[in-house]
XYZ file of N, CA and C in Angstrom:
342
model
N -25.948 -14.559 -12.637
C -25.166 -13.787 -13.032
C -24.927 -14.344 -14.226
N -24.554 -13.427 -15.002
C -24.105 -13.494 -16.166
C -22.388 -13.611 -16.448
N -22.153 -13.920 -17.501
C -20.382 -14.215 -17.641
C -19.632 -13.057 -17.669
N -20.613 -11.938 -18.071
C -19.344 -10.641 -18.220
C -19.267 -10.241 -16.423
N -20.554 -10.596 -15.532
C -20.481 -9.921 -14.246
C -19.358 -11.029 -13.121
N -19.665 -12.595 -13.821
C -18.981 -13.540 -13.465
C -17.221 -13.287 -13.640
N -16.800 -12.588 -14.622
C -15.622 -11.890 -15.066
C -14.911 -10.736 -14.261
N -15.945 -9.519 -14.138
C -15.678 -8.568 -13.371
C -15.111 -9.062 -11.593
N -16.236 -9.828 -11.328
C -16.005 -10.366 -9.857
C -14.854 -11.053 -9.849
N -14.635 -12.386 -10.617
C -12.819 -12.563 -10.762
C -12.097 -11.884 -10.999
N -12.062 -10.903 -11.246
C -11.144 -9.861 -11.448
C -10.874 -8.860 -10.406
N -11.685 -8.629 -9.532
C -11.907 -8.138 -8.545
C -11.068 -8.910 -7.324
N -11.805 -10.508 -7.162
C -11.361 -10.876 -6.107
C -9.557 -11.179 -6.737
N -9.308 -11.177 -7.973
C -7.732 -11.236 -7.723
C -7.139 -10.405 -7.757
N -7.502 -9.181 -8.123
C -6.825 -8.298 -8.019
C -6.861 -7.612 -6.162
N -7.582 -7.910 -5.456
C -7.418 -7.833 -4.273
C -6.387 -8.952 -3.455
N -6.292 -10.217 -4.106
C -5.452 -10.911 -3.687
C -4.018 -10.192 -3.749
N -3.931 -9.728 -5.032
C -2.604 -9.503 -5.433
C -2.389 -8.560 -4.432
N -3.254 -7.408 -3.861
C -3.023 -6.403 -3.278
C -2.805 -6.784 -1.493
N -3.490 -8.177 -1.356
C -2.818 -8.127 -0.028
C -1.792 -8.976 0.220
N -1.115 -9.672 -1.062
C 0.372 -10.217 -0.805
C 1.401 -8.255 -1.024
N 1.121 -7.689 -1.777
C 2.171 -7.061 -1.644
C 1.975 -5.204 -1.071
N 0.612 -5.286 -0.009
C 0.535 -4.020 0.414
C 1.555 -3.903 1.174
N 1.085 -2.292 1.285
C 2.533 -2.222 2.278
C 3.772 -1.250 2.092
N 4.316 -1.038 3.073
C 5.750 0.236 2.516
C 6.744 -0.681 1.930
N 6.845 -1.722 2.377
C 8.149 -2.365 2.536
C 8.494 -3.843 1.435
N 6.848 -4.312 1.075
C 7.238 -6.013 0.645
C 7.796 -5.435 -0.894
N 7.585 -4.602 -1.804
C 7.667 -4.505 -2.979
C 9.409 -4.051 -2.956
N 9.849 -3.467 -2.188
C 11.479 -2.957 -1.996
C 12.079 -4.435 -1.587
N 11.163 -5.046 -0.568
C 11.951 -6.400 -0.439
C 12.012 -7.751 -1.661
N 10.891 -7.279 -1.924
C 10.918 -7.964 -3.585
C 12.139 -7.274 -4.582
N 11.712 -6.485 -4.583
C 13.016 -6.046 -5.741
C 14.440 -5.995 -5.336
N 14.698 -6.039 -3.946
C 16.251 -6.524 -3.358
C 16.806 -7.780 -3.904
N 15.597 -8.665 -3.555
C 15.770 -10.299 -3.884
C 15.764 -10.489 -5.300
N 15.310 -9.633 -6.236
C 15.488 -9.790 -7.145
C 16.951 -9.579 -7.915
N 17.564 -9.257 -7.192
C 18.967 -9.281 -7.738
C 19.970 -10.498 -6.741
N 19.511 -11.248 -6.369
C 20.224 -12.268 -5.876
C 19.110 -12.752 -4.631
N 20.352 -14.004 -4.312
C 19.688 -14.155 -2.678
C 20.366 -13.439 -1.658
N 19.936 -13.450 -0.459
C 20.459 -12.066 0.496
C 20.305 -12.909 1.928
N 20.786 -12.388 2.425
C 21.005 -12.277 4.385
C 20.033 -11.246 4.303
N 19.842 -11.803 6.023
C 18.925 -10.386 6.792
C 19.420 -9.040 6.395
N 20.733 -8.968 6.868
C 21.458 -7.778 6.859
C 21.524 -7.228 5.502
N 21.864 -7.949 4.663
C 21.782 -7.529 3.038
C 20.892 -7.052 2.948
N 19.577 -7.710 3.142
C 18.191 -6.625 2.772
C 17.834 -5.697 3.583
N 18.252 -6.036 4.802
C 18.176 -4.519 5.777
C 19.158 -3.146 4.894
N 20.154 -3.490 4.876
C 21.339 -2.608 4.078
C 20.520 -1.893 2.592
N 20.036 -2.573 1.970
C 19.374 -2.380 0.370
C 18.215 -1.526 0.837
N 17.610 -1.509 1.871
C 16.253 -1.017 1.974
C 16.033 -0.028 3.108
N 16.730 1.450 2.837
C 17.250 2.064 4.045
C 15.517 2.455 5.242
N 15.988 2.644 6.283
C 14.840 2.986 6.902
C 14.095 2.198 7.504
N 14.292 0.765 7.194
C 13.013 -0.664 7.428
C 13.654 -0.784 8.546
N 13.215 -0.933 10.024
C 13.177 -1.590 11.467
C 13.424 -3.435 10.938
N 14.861 -3.431 11.902
C 14.734 -4.904 11.819
C 13.076 -6.092 12.662
N 12.516 -5.343 13.275
C 11.218 -6.354 13.449
C 10.846 -6.119 12.621
N 10.284 -4.707 11.837
C 9.431 -4.957 10.440
C 10.059 -5.822 9.457
N 11.125 -5.482 9.222
C 11.572 -6.568 8.085
C 11.438 -8.179 8.611
N 11.436 -8.375 9.515
C 11.049 -9.732 9.614
C 9.497 -10.263 9.898
N 8.941 -9.314 10.454
C 7.568 -9.166 9.910
C 7.014 -9.661 8.539
N 7.872 -8.614 7.597
C 7.395 -8.611 6.598
C 7.737 -10.078 5.650
N 9.348 -10.392 5.975
C 9.962 -11.510 5.354
C 8.664 -12.656 5.630
N 8.286 -12.931 7.055
C 7.426 -13.541 7.288
C 6.394 -14.349 6.842
N 5.849 -12.249 6.175
C 4.455 -12.653 5.533
C 4.667 -12.699 4.424
N 5.725 -12.599 3.420
C 6.320 -13.151 2.333
C 6.372 -14.449 2.284
N 7.197 -15.022 3.229
C 7.423 -16.724 3.164
C 6.253 -17.412 2.967
N 5.182 -17.091 3.954
C 3.490 -17.347 4.414
C 2.850 -17.391 2.866
N 3.139 -16.154 2.125
C 2.342 -16.326 0.614
C 3.319 -16.528 0.096
N 4.059 -17.590 -0.069
C 5.205 -18.373 -1.147
C 6.009 -17.359 -2.096
N 5.999 -16.119 -1.286
C 6.723 -15.470 -2.333
C 8.326 -15.558 -2.136
N 8.607 -15.592 -0.872
C 10.037 -15.635 -1.068
C 10.458 -17.260 -0.217
N 11.464 -18.008 0.162
C 11.980 -18.694 0.666
C 12.955 -18.483 1.443
N 13.125 -19.440 3.009
C 14.168 -19.271 3.858
C 14.722 -20.328 3.719
N 15.937 -20.171 3.652
C 16.549 -21.703 3.492
C 17.818 -20.985 4.493
N 18.090 -22.265 5.783
C 18.797 -22.391 6.854
C 20.167 -23.049 6.264
N 21.568 -22.561 6.228
C 22.455 -23.007 6.121
C 23.487 -24.009 7.594
N 23.475 -25.076 7.012
C 24.581 -25.780 8.042
C 25.979 -25.062 8.464
N 25.877 -24.016 9.031
C 27.062 -23.173 9.317
C 27.350 -23.148 10.801
N 28.702 -22.943 11.156
C 28.424 -21.878 12.547
C 28.662 -20.498 12.582
N 27.926 -19.749 13.129
C 26.520 -20.238 13.749
C 25.948 -20.162 12.062
N 24.588 -20.973 12.351
C 23.716 -20.928 11.122
C 23.411 -19.646 10.436
N 23.672 -19.782 8.849
C 23.126 -18.567 8.032
C 21.727 -19.008 7.446
N 20.916 -17.662 7.189
C 19.805 -17.803 6.701
C 19.991 -17.060 5.769
N 19.150 -17.746 4.712
C 19.345 -17.199 3.521
C 18.020 -16.808 2.915
N 17.696 -15.690 2.188
C 16.357 -15.279 1.565
C 16.416 -15.626 0.463
N 15.582 -16.405 -0.582
C 15.305 -15.972 -2.148
C 14.035 -15.723 -2.438
N 13.433 -15.156 -3.868
C 12.444 -15.075 -4.550
C 12.364 -17.014 -4.839
N 10.845 -17.353 -4.758
C 10.866 -18.803 -5.181
C 10.257 -18.653 -6.525
N 9.564 -19.668 -7.445
C 8.986 -19.182 -8.592
C 8.044 -18.560 -9.071
N 7.230 -18.212 -7.686
C 5.859 -17.276 -7.568
C 6.562 -16.296 -7.408
N 7.556 -15.764 -6.941
C 7.871 -14.423 -6.611
C 9.211 -13.754 -7.739
N 9.363 -15.024 -8.183
C 9.800 -14.701 -9.353
C 8.821 -14.383 -10.963
N 7.937 -14.682 -10.696
C 6.560 -14.579 -11.616
C 6.143 -12.785 -11.384
N 6.544 -12.452 -10.400
C 5.986 -10.866 -10.153
C 6.808 -10.173 -11.204
N 8.289 -10.184 -11.889
C 9.265 -9.517 -12.617
C 7.856 -8.280 -13.677
N 7.289 -9.215 -14.470
C 6.473 -8.178 -15.226
C 5.979 -7.128 -14.526
N 5.326 -7.682 -13.570
C 4.010 -6.460 -12.615
C 4.858 -5.648 -12.225
N 6.540 -6.032 -11.792
C 7.187 -5.058 -11.153
C 7.533 -3.839 -12.114
N 7.719 -4.498 -13.293
C 8.294 -3.860 -14.549
C 7.040 -2.650 -15.291
N 5.628 -3.243 -14.681
C 5.149 -2.418 -15.355
C 4.317 -1.220 -14.210
N 4.942 -1.540 -13.047
C 4.679 -0.410 -11.946
C 5.709 0.340 -12.187
N 6.711 0.261 -12.338
C 7.969 1.140 -12.496
C 7.898 1.744 -13.352
N 7.079 1.408 -14.854
C 6.566 2.336 -15.738
C 5.535 3.592 -15.176
N 4.630 2.767 -14.774
C 3.575 3.520 -14.055
C 4.119 4.418 -13.312
N 4.994 4.303 -12.425
C 5.617 5.203 -11.297
C 6.075 6.249 -11.963
N 7.079 5.971 -12.755
C 7.646 7.074 -13.858
C 6.772 8.137 -14.675
N 5.956 7.419 -15.098
C 4.535 8.082 -15.732
C 3.670 8.537 -14.749
N 3.589 8.689 -13.520
C 2.915 9.296 -12.485
C 3.863 10.611 -11.998
N 5.119 10.562 -11.804
C 5.845 11.214 -11.098
C 6.136 12.173 -12.248
N 5.880 12.171 -14.039
C 6.090 12.831 -14.880
C 4.806 13.487 -15.086
N 3.696 13.045 -15.099
C 2.200 13.920 -15.027
C 1.608 14.550 -13.378
N 2.157 13.958 -12.499
C 1.873 14.691 -11.296
C 3.505 15.244 -10.394
N 3.503 14.401 -10.132
C 4.650 14.536 -9.002
C 5.489 16.021 -9.358
N 6.097 15.977 -10.544
C 7.227 16.543 -11.430
C 6.255 18.122 -11.744
N 4.965 18.150 -11.801
C 4.432 19.937 -11.780
C 4.241 19.930 -10.777
N 4.549 21.149 -10.903
C 4.687 22.234 -10.151
C 3.213 23.034 -10.014
């Protein structure tokens, strides 16, 4: 395999990794919610219309497993759980900005035209 083919394969694998982490309807909204600061479960749920508690819980676990978010338990009565972005999660800011720009462009080019 030559260098060009190796680079192509590397980029294909890296893009699949990215999609694996952010795929689905809810993960990007959860990450965006947490870019505005640490939040408790209920606060995230209020930010994201229509997400069920079960789905939010599943997605938070997946994002935590992929080291995008961190779950912190506070020693209070009752115990308080807070979610925050990890440095890896914070490193997604440029990606999120570019996705937003492209989404606006897409809306203008395709969705907005009837």
